[in-house]
Amino acid sequence: MSDGHTDIDWDSARASNLANWEDRVPLHEEAYGLGALDDPGHLTSVVRTDLAALAPFLPDGTVSGLDVCHLQCHIGTDTLSLARAGARVTGVDFSPAALASAAALAARLGLDATWVETDVLEARAAVAGSFDLVYTSIGTITWLPDLDRWAAQVAGLLGPGGTFYIRDGHPILYALDENAEGLQLRYPYFGTGQAQVWDDPTTYAGDGTVAHSRTYEWAHPLSEIMNSLIGAGLQILRLDEGRTLPWKFSPRMVEVPDGFAWPEAERDRVPCTYTVIARKPGELPTP
């Protein structure tokens, strides 16, 4: 559970979060089951789900031949799944250890990828070129205090006619008490400007623990997420809400194909994810 809320400057929050995510890398290398990617036909379940949602909005229904920028890519399993689906990929993350792991995995699998170490809030200045698709999924923007700045990076990275995709945990999910015996609200749904403080040595994957357990996250209601993208000049094409997650948010969740869900009797009561597909005005260049 959270230790409450606090006023904290971005540099201090970022430093604490970075130490935590650096610690997660060896734990997630173990927990993610990287060996499955040795099968040349294997894509992560996250990417399989996301490609199905994206297909109606992409040329020929596929990422094949597209330039894709994956923001907050962590150790690159989803990035490399996009590469395996035919995309030219650039993975962006603030963790040097995560990017080193991603680069090693790419070399092992014989897949081409570009890796850029930067905060997502500074991505446009750090990443070369423009992209047909900017992709982010999943467990991402709660780590950011400023969604207007985030959306501006997304818009800046997209070329004319480019597509943005995000699937993430639903803000109402994050307002629930993960350890309650039922669906019980505990945390703010609306952002207050303060960071939510967590002190948890575990991660969402595997049984290991981290040395740097203090992290900071920010609540963002769905309206703020949508309006940040609209304010950055993107056209919203689709908004969906889902009943399953790719990680076990609560001990009460049960395993289902490609993820976890609330017990069946509760599954229609609260969304677990939201998905937004948006487009930058303009025309895609002719290949």
XYZ file of N, CA, C and O in Angstrom, residues 70-229:
640
model
N 9.337 3.202 -29.360
C 8.721 2.628 -28.165
C 9.220 3.409 -26.949
O 10.390 3.307 -26.562
N 8.334 4.187 -26.358
C 8.682 4.977 -25.179
C 8.557 4.138 -23.917
O 7.619 3.367 -23.766
N 9.515 4.324 -22.996
C 9.558 3.586 -21.731
C 9.595 2.080 -21.993
O 8.771 1.309 -21.524
N 10.628 1.673 -22.727
C 10.687 0.310 -23.268
C 11.228 -0.720 -22.285
O 11.161 -1.921 -22.556
N 11.820 -0.296 -21.171
C 12.388 -1.185 -20.152
C 13.395 -2.140 -20.813
O 14.276 -1.657 -21.537
N 13.312 -3.428 -20.602
C 14.362 -4.337 -21.089
C 14.122 -4.827 -22.515
O 14.811 -5.724 -22.989
N 13.164 -4.229 -23.202
C 13.078 -4.382 -24.644
C 12.329 -5.584 -25.180
O 12.317 -5.803 -26.394
N 11.668 -6.347 -24.336
C 10.979 -7.533 -24.852
C 9.858 -7.160 -25.817
O 9.691 -7.814 -26.862
N 9.096 -6.126 -25.484
C 8.029 -5.700 -26.391
C 8.601 -4.994 -27.616
O 8.106 -5.162 -28.733
N 9.646 -4.198 -27.420
C 10.301 -3.522 -28.547
C 10.772 -4.538 -29.581
O 10.558 -4.370 -30.791
N 11.409 -5.589 -29.106
C 11.945 -6.593 -30.024
C 10.845 -7.449 -30.629
O 10.996 -7.967 -31.740
N 9.725 -7.574 -29.931
C 8.575 -8.231 -30.547
C 8.042 -7.398 -31.713
O 7.642 -7.942 -32.746
N 8.043 -6.080 -31.562
C 7.650 -5.205 -32.667
C 8.632 -5.337 -33.832
O 8.234 -5.346 -35.001
N 9.922 -5.449 -33.504
C 10.920 -5.663 -34.564
C 10.671 -6.988 -35.264
O 10.765 -7.087 -36.492
N 10.350 -7.992 -34.492
C 10.070 -9.313 -35.072
C 8.827 -9.272 -35.963
O 8.715 -10.063 -36.915
N 7.906 -8.342 -35.666
C 6.715 -8.168 -36.504
C 7.001 -7.329 -37.743
O 6.083 -7.056 -38.525
N 8.258 -6.902 -37.920
C 8.656 -6.228 -39.146
C 8.931 -4.751 -39.038
O 9.260 -4.106 -40.038
N 8.829 -4.176 -37.829
C 9.069 -2.745 -37.663
C 10.564 -2.443 -37.549
O 11.354 -3.287 -37.125
N 10.927 -1.207 -37.900
C 12.245 -0.663 -37.583
C 12.083 0.067 -36.250
O 11.365 1.071 -36.178
N 12.743 -0.405 -35.211
C 12.384 0.024 -33.861
C 13.467 0.864 -33.200
O 14.672 0.623 -33.376
N 12.995 1.838 -32.416
C 13.834 2.609 -31.512
C 13.213 2.512 -30.127
O 12.039 2.870 -29.945
N 13.975 2.010 -29.168
C 13.490 1.897 -27.801
C 14.071 2.996 -26.938
O 15.279 3.278 -26.996
N 13.217 3.632 -26.139
C 13.616 4.768 -25.312
C 13.350 4.436 -23.848
O 12.248 3.996 -23.493
N 14.345 4.652 -22.996
C 14.163 4.433 -21.561
C 15.196 5.252 -20.792
O 16.229 5.628 -21.357
N 14.912 5.497 -19.505
C 15.837 6.293 -18.696
C 16.814 5.430 -17.908
O 17.706 5.952 -17.248
N 16.686 4.117 -17.998
C 17.506 3.205 -17.207
C 18.651 2.637 -18.032
O 18.427 1.854 -18.959
N 19.916 2.976 -17.695
C 21.048 2.395 -18.431
C 21.090 0.866 -18.331
O 21.385 0.188 -19.315
N 20.767 0.326 -17.159
C 20.804 -1.132 -17.005
C 19.759 -1.805 -17.878
O 20.004 -2.856 -18.476
N 18.564 -1.201 -17.962
C 17.512 -1.779 -18.795
C 17.914 -1.773 -20.261
O 17.701 -2.763 -20.984
N 18.502 -0.680 -20.721
C 18.887 -0.595 -22.125
C 20.049 -1.532 -22.444
O 20.120 -2.093 -23.543
N 20.965 -1.712 -21.496
C 22.041 -2.680 -21.708
C 21.465 -4.084 -21.832
O 21.903 -4.882 -22.675
N 20.483 -4.401 -21.010
C 19.819 -5.702 -21.099
C 19.107 -5.853 -22.435
O 19.180 -6.915 -23.079
N 18.415 -4.791 -22.866
C 17.705 -4.827 -24.141
C 18.669 -5.033 -25.303
O 18.398 -5.824 -26.222
N 19.804 -4.331 -25.272
C 20.783 -4.457 -26.356
C 21.364 -5.871 -26.394
O 21.577 -6.445 -27.477
N 21.620 -6.448 -25.224
C 22.152 -7.814 -25.177
C 21.130 -8.809 -25.714
O 21.481 -9.749 -26.434
N 19.862 -8.596 -25.384
C 18.818 -9.490 -25.880
C 18.682 -9.370 -27.400
O 18.548 -10.384 -28.106
N 18.737 -8.144 -27.913
C 18.649 -7.950 -29.361
C 19.789 -8.660 -30.083
O 19.590 -9.311 -31.114
N 20.999 -8.537 -29.526
C 22.146 -9.204 -30.145
C 21.970 -10.719 -30.125
O 22.275 -11.402 -31.107
N 21.475 -11.247 -29.010
C 21.263 -12.690 -28.907
C 20.247 -13.199 -29.915
O 20.391 -14.268 -30.494
N 19.208 -12.383 -30.149
C 18.139 -12.791 -31.050
C 18.421 -12.438 -32.507
O 17.662 -12.828 -33.400
N 19.480 -11.664 -32.739
C 19.803 -11.253 -34.100
C 18.821 -10.248 -34.662
O 18.550 -10.234 -35.876
N 18.297 -9.368 -33.801
C 17.325 -8.361 -34.221
C 17.952 -6.976 -34.156
O 18.703 -6.662 -33.229
N 17.629 -6.132 -35.143
C 18.137 -4.768 -35.184
C 17.244 -3.841 -34.370
O 16.006 -3.902 -34.476
N 17.862 -2.985 -33.571
C 17.124 -1.993 -32.798
C 18.071 -0.865 -32.430
O 19.281 -1.076 -32.282
N 17.510 0.321 -32.275
C 18.245 1.471 -31.767
C 17.751 1.745 -30.351
O 16.546 1.737 -30.101
N 18.691 2.007 -29.433
C 18.326 2.251 -28.038
C 18.790 3.641 -27.643
O 19.933 4.025 -27.915
N 17.909 4.402 -27.003
C 18.209 5.784 -26.611
C 17.920 5.954 -25.129
O 16.799 5.723 -24.682
N 18.936 6.385 -24.386
C 18.780 6.626 -22.952
C 18.377 8.083 -22.731
O 19.149 9.002 -22.992
N 17.159 8.276 -22.266
C 16.667 9.624 -21.980
C 15.378 9.528 -21.187
O 14.700 8.502 -21.219
N 15.052 10.604 -20.483
C 13.719 10.704 -19.901
C 12.707 10.824 -21.027
O 12.950 11.514 -22.031
N 11.562 10.207 -20.857
C 10.522 10.321 -21.878
C 10.085 11.773 -22.041
O 9.678 12.188 -23.139
N 10.196 12.575 -20.995
C 9.793 13.981 -21.073
C 10.774 14.824 -21.879
O 10.522 16.002 -22.124
N 11.884 14.235 -22.306
C 12.861 14.924 -23.148
C 13.132 14.135 -24.428
O 14.143 14.350 -25.101
N 12.217 13.260 -24.780
C 12.470 12.313 -25.865
C 12.675 12.988 -27.213
O 13.516 12.559 -28.006
N 11.901 14.041 -27.511
C 12.014 14.639 -28.835
C 13.412 15.181 -29.084
O 13.954 15.029 -30.197
N 14.030 15.771 -28.079
C 15.372 16.317 -28.254
C 16.428 15.224 -28.345
O 17.483 15.418 -28.964
N 16.159 14.064 -27.758
C 17.171 13.018 -27.660
C 17.124 12.004 -28.803
O 18.134 11.350 -29.077
N 15.983 11.867 -29.445
C 15.788 10.812 -30.444
C 15.821 11.420 -31.842
O 15.125 12.400 -32.123
N 16.605 10.825 -32.724
C 16.707 11.330 -34.093
C 15.543 10.835 -34.940
O 15.028 9.729 -34.740
N 15.125 11.671 -35.900
C 14.143 11.256 -36.884
C 12.710 11.390 -36.417
O 12.423 11.838 -35.303
N 11.797 11.004 -37.301
C 10.372 10.991 -36.980
C 9.842 9.591 -37.253
O 10.483 8.785 -37.933
N 8.628 9.330 -36.758
C 8.153 7.955 -36.705
C 6.736 7.824 -37.236
O 5.909 8.721 -37.093
N 6.480 6.650 -37.824
C 5.137 6.311 -38.279
C 4.241 5.936 -37.104
O 3.019 6.136 -37.157
N 4.851 5.357 -36.045
C 4.109 4.914 -34.876
C 4.926 5.205 -33.630
O 6.108 4.830 -33.551
N 4.312 5.884 -32.675
C 4.874 6.003 -31.325
C 4.017 5.134 -30.424
O 2.793 5.254 -30.396
N 4.683 4.245 -29.691
C 4.014 3.164 -28.976
C 4.409 3.204 -27.507
O 5.596 3.374 -27.179
N 3.437 3.050 -26.616
C 3.751 2.896 -25.198
C 2.729 1.977 -24.542
O 1.530 2.143 -24.705
N 3.249 0.961 -23.817
C 2.386 -0.049 -23.212
C 3.301 -0.927 -22.356
O 4.274 -1.436 -22.872
N 3.083 -1.079 -21.093
C 1.957 -0.779 -20.231
C 2.567 -0.506 -18.854
O 3.635 -1.013 -18.546
N 1.919 0.284 -18.008
C 2.496 0.676 -16.731
C 3.484 1.811 -16.902
O 4.633 1.726 -16.463
N 3.052 2.890 -17.548
C 4.012 3.910 -17.995
C 3.772 5.300 -17.404
O 4.607 5.818 -16.679
N 2.656 5.932 -17.707
C 2.579 7.376 -17.464
C 2.273 7.753 -16.022
O 2.339 8.946 -15.686
N 1.990 6.794 -15.151
C 1.885 7.156 -13.733
C 3.232 7.597 -13.169
O 3.288 8.220 -12.107
N 4.317 7.299 -13.877
C 5.655 7.702 -13.429
C 5.983 9.135 -13.811
O 7.073 9.633 -13.475
N 5.064 9.809 -14.497
C 5.329 11.153 -15.025
C 4.417 12.177 -14.366
O 3.211 11.958 -14.263
N 4.953 13.339 -13.954
C 4.110 14.353 -13.322
C 3.401 15.274 -14.309
O 2.408 15.903 -13.953
N 3.889 15.367 -15.546
C 3.430 16.406 -16.473
C 3.004 15.763 -17.796
O 3.832 15.494 -18.672
N 1.703 15.543 -17.962
C 1.234 14.887 -19.182
C 1.196 15.825 -20.380
O 1.286 15.355 -21.517
N 1.059 17.112 -20.185
C 1.125 18.026 -21.325
C 2.510 17.953 -21.978
O 2.634 17.918 -23.205
N 3.526 17.921 -21.152
C 4.887 17.807 -21.685
C 5.086 16.443 -22.345
O 5.730 16.327 -23.392
N 4.553 15.396 -21.730
C 4.636 14.056 -22.311
C 3.977 14.008 -23.680
O 4.550 13.512 -24.660
N 2.760 14.534 -23.785
C 2.036 14.504 -25.055
C 2.757 15.317 -26.125
O 2.729 14.961 -27.306
N 3.417 16.398 -25.717
C 4.186 17.197 -26.677
C 5.347 16.392 -27.255
O 5.689 16.541 -28.437
N 5.959 15.526 -26.434
C 7.033 14.665 -26.950
C 6.484 13.678 -27.973
O 7.084 13.450 -29.023
N 5.334 13.095 -27.652
C 4.700 12.142 -28.571
C 4.424 12.812 -29.914
O 4.777 12.287 -30.979
N 3.790 13.973 -29.862
C 3.446 14.680 -31.101
C 4.697 15.066 -31.878
O 4.723 14.995 -33.122
N 5.739 15.472 -31.170
C 6.976 15.856 -31.834
C 7.685 14.697 -32.510
O 8.349 14.871 -33.534
N 7.559 13.514 -31.944
C 8.213 12.338 -32.517
C 7.480 11.794 -33.740
O 8.082 11.151 -34.597
N 6.192 12.041 -33.834
C 5.403 11.521 -34.944
C 5.635 12.329 -36.209
O 5.667 13.564 -36.185
N 5.744 11.631 -37.324
C 5.711 12.299 -38.607
C 4.277 12.604 -38.999
O 3.322 12.117 -38.372
N 4.058 13.427 -40.030
C 2.695 13.716 -40.486
C 1.939 12.435 -40.807
O 2.458 11.544 -41.476
N 0.721 12.323 -40.283
C -0.076 11.139 -40.497
C 0.292 9.968 -39.608
O -0.305 8.891 -39.714
N 1.265 10.172 -38.702
C 1.708 9.094 -37.829
C 0.693 8.768 -36.751
O -0.172 9.587 -36.402
N 0.804 7.575 -36.204
C -0.157 7.045 -35.235
C 0.481 6.929 -33.856
O 1.647 6.523 -33.733
N -0.289 7.283 -32.839
C 0.127 7.073 -31.454
C -0.761 6.021 -30.822
O -1.980 6.021 -31.013
N -0.123 5.139 -30.036
C -0.855 4.068 -29.353
C -0.417 3.999 -27.904
O 0.778 3.988 -27.609
N -1.386 3.956 -26.997
C -1.093 3.667 -25.600
C -2.137 2.717 -25.043
O -3.332 2.892 -25.279
N -1.665 1.685 -24.349
C -2.518 0.867 -23.484
C -1.879 0.876 -22.115
O -0.687 0.631 -21.972
N -2.681 1.183 -21.109
C -2.108 1.322 -19.774
C -3.148 0.943 -18.739
O -4.334 0.771 -19.061
N -2.694 0.816 -17.489
C -3.619 0.563 -16.406
C -4.621 1.697 -16.288
O -4.274 2.872 -16.404
N -5.875 1.355 -16.074
C -6.935 2.362 -16.015
C -6.795 3.201 -14.737
O -6.510 2.664 -13.665
N -6.993 4.506 -14.822
C -6.888 5.335 -13.612
C -7.814 4.895 -12.478
O -7.462 5.035 -11.309
N -8.980 4.359 -12.803
C -9.870 3.904 -11.731
C -9.313 2.646 -11.073
O -9.510 2.420 -9.870
N -8.595 1.818 -11.825
C -7.923 0.660 -11.231
C -6.924 1.123 -10.175
O -6.866 0.567 -9.069
N -6.147 2.148 -10.524
C -5.125 2.629 -9.602
C -5.704 3.316 -8.371
O -4.995 3.544 -7.396
N -6.989 3.656 -8.415
C -7.644 4.235 -7.244
C -8.142 3.177 -6.266
O -8.552 3.503 -5.152
N -8.109 1.895 -6.671
C -8.599 0.816 -5.825
C -7.540 0.364 -4.824
O -6.338 0.447 -5.078
N -8.011 -0.136 -3.696
C -7.143 -0.764 -2.706
C -6.821 -2.170 -3.198
O -7.689 -3.045 -3.255
N -5.584 -2.381 -3.558
C -5.193 -3.656 -4.173
C -5.290 -4.826 -3.190
O -5.344 -5.994 -3.615
N -5.300 -4.552 -1.905
C -5.323 -5.624 -0.905
C -6.662 -5.777 -0.193
O -6.780 -6.602 0.719
N -7.676 -5.003 -0.590
C -8.992 -5.104 0.041
C -9.680 -6.401 -0.362
O -9.340 -7.023 -1.380
N -10.660 -6.795 0.419
C -11.385 -8.039 0.145
C -12.405 -7.894 -0.977
O -12.930 -8.884 -1.477
N -12.688 -6.664 -1.390
C -13.590 -6.399 -2.499
C -13.092 -5.204 -3.285
O -11.983 -4.718 -3.070
N -13.916 -4.720 -4.207
C -13.552 -3.549 -5.010
C -13.799 -2.305 -4.172
O -14.923 -1.802 -4.075
N -12.743 -1.803 -3.561
C -12.854 -0.704 -2.600
C -11.903 0.423 -2.976
O -10.702 0.206 -3.150
N -12.432 1.635 -3.113
C -11.590 2.784 -3.432
C -10.722 3.149 -2.238
O -11.164 3.148 -1.095
N -9.451 3.492 -2.523
C -8.528 3.882 -1.462
C -7.723 5.122 -1.818
O -7.461 5.975 -0.984
N -7.318 5.237 -3.093
C -6.402 6.288 -3.509
C -7.127 7.301 -4.398
O -8.148 6.985 -5.004
N -6.597 8.527 -4.523
C -7.266 9.541 -5.356
C -7.324 9.125 -6.823
O -6.336 8.613 -7.371
N -8.468 9.361 -7.427
C -8.598 9.180 -8.879
C -8.050 10.408 -9.596
O -7.357 10.290 -10.608
N -8.364 11.579 -9.089
C -7.924 12.829 -9.705
C -6.538 13.204 -9.198
O -6.202 12.989 -8.036
N -5.727 13.758 -10.100
C -4.413 14.217 -9.699
C -4.501 15.428 -8.784
O -5.349 16.303 -8.977
N -3.629 15.471 -7.792
C -3.595 16.592 -6.844
C -2.354 17.451 -7.014
O -2.212 18.458 -6.339
N -1.447 17.026 -7.901
C -0.156 17.687 -8.025
C 0.898 17.061 -7.136
O 2.100 17.233 -7.371
N 0.456 16.347 -6.100
C 1.392 15.656 -5.231
C 1.694 14.264 -5.774
O 0.889 13.667 -6.481
N 2.873 13.760 -5.417
C 3.249 12.403 -5.803
C 2.743 11.409 -4.774
O 2.752 11.678 -3.571
N 2.319 10.264 -5.261
C 1.954 9.161 -4.390
C 3.223 8.408 -4.025
O 4.018 8.036 -4.896
N 3.455 8.194 -2.749
C 4.694 7.590 -2.254
C 4.478 6.102 -2.010
O 3.521 5.713 -1.332
N 5.374 5.294 -2.549
C 5.337 3.851 -2.326
C 6.667 3.415 -1.732
O 7.731 3.917 -2.120
N 6.617 2.489 -0.815
C 7.835 1.890 -0.251
C 7.632 0.380 -0.261
O 7.157 -0.214 0.707
N 7.989 -0.229 -1.386
C 7.674 -1.629 -1.636
C 8.883 -2.302 -2.272
O 9.290 -1.924 -3.373
N 9.490 -3.278 -1.599
C 10.679 -3.924 -2.163
C 10.372 -4.937 -3.257
O 11.297 -5.431 -3.910
N 9.097 -5.258 -3.486
C 8.753 -6.222 -4.533
C 8.490 -5.480 -5.842
O 8.411 -4.249 -5.878
N 8.370 -6.233 -6.932
C 7.975 -5.656 -8.209
C 6.766 -6.434 -8.715
O 6.336 -7.400 -8.102
N 6.253 -6.025 -9.862
C 5.052 -6.659 -10.399
C 5.330 -8.011 -11.033
O 4.409 -8.690 -11.463
N 6.602 -8.411 -11.105
C 6.955 -9.673 -11.771
C 8.023 -10.393 -10.959
O 9.025 -9.805 -10.560
N 7.813 -11.660 -10.706
C 8.806 -12.457 -10.008
C 8.734 -12.302 -8.500
O 7.953 -11.517 -7.961
N 9.628 -13.034 -7.824
C 9.603 -13.093 -6.365
C 10.742 -12.319 -5.712
O 10.828 -12.267 -4.487
N 11.632 -11.752 -6.488
C 12.780 -11.063 -5.916
C 12.416 -9.714 -5.329
O 11.296 -9.215 -5.481
N 13.373 -9.113 -4.644
C 13.166 -7.791 -4.039
C 14.273 -6.837 -4.463
O 15.365 -7.258 -4.865
N 13.978 -5.549 -4.358
C 14.923 -4.508 -4.757
C 15.523 -3.847 -3.525
O 14.909 -3.813 -2.451
N 16.713 -3.288 -3.678
C 17.359 -2.581 -2.575
C 16.776 -1.182 -2.395
O 16.677 -0.685 -1.271
N 16.393 -0.551 -3.504
C 15.847 0.816 -3.468
C 14.334 0.730 -3.628
O 13.825 0.624 -4.750
N 13.623 0.758 -2.529
C 12.191 0.442 -2.550
C 11.286 1.664 -2.657
O 10.096 1.518 -2.921
N 11.812 2.868 -2.471
C 10.977 4.070 -2.474
C 10.758 4.572 -3.901
O 11.725 4.812 -4.636
N 9.494 4.701 -4.290
C 9.155 5.237 -5.610
C 8.050 6.277 -5.485
O 7.365 6.358 -4.462
N 7.880 7.060 -6.562
C 6.891 8.132 -6.606
C 6.115 8.037 -7.921
O 6.703 7.886 -8.990
N 4.789 8.116 -7.812
C 3.933 8.087 -8.990
C 2.877 9.182 -8.869
O 2.646 9.720 -7.782
N 2.216 9.476 -10.011
C 1.225 10.543 -10.068
C -0.075 10.022 -10.663
O -0.062 9.299 -11.668
N -1.187 10.397 -10.038
C -2.506 10.023 -10.550
C -2.876 10.919 -11.725
O -2.673 12.137 -11.676
N -3.431 10.314 -12.774
C -3.895 11.051 -13.949
C -5.256 10.501 -14.353
O -5.334 9.364 -14.835
N -6.333 11.269 -14.173
C -7.643 10.782 -14.611
C -7.694 10.653 -16.131
O -6.882 11.245 -16.856
N -8.653 9.881 -16.607
C -8.765 9.641 -18.041
C -8.947 10.948 -18.809
O -8.408 11.103 -19.907
N -9.677 11.891 -18.239
C -9.877 13.182 -18.908
C -8.555 13.904 -19.126
O -8.325 14.499 -20.189
N -7.655 13.864 -18.152
C -6.356 14.521 -18.298
C -5.532 13.858 -19.394
O -4.869 14.540 -20.194
N -5.555 12.532 -19.443
C -4.813 11.811 -20.474
C -5.312 12.203 -21.867
O -4.523 12.560 -22.757
N -6.635 12.168 -22.043
C -7.209 12.485 -23.349
C -6.938 13.937 -23.732
O -6.548 14.240 -24.869
N -7.131 14.847 -22.787
C -6.976 16.265 -23.101
C -5.523 16.643 -23.365
O -5.251 17.576 -24.138
N -4.575 15.932 -22.758
C -3.171 16.212 -23.056
C -2.855 15.876 -24.512
O -2.129 16.615 -25.188
N -3.398 14.767 -25.002
C -3.166 14.378 -26.390
C -3.865 15.328 -27.363
O -3.293 15.730 -28.378
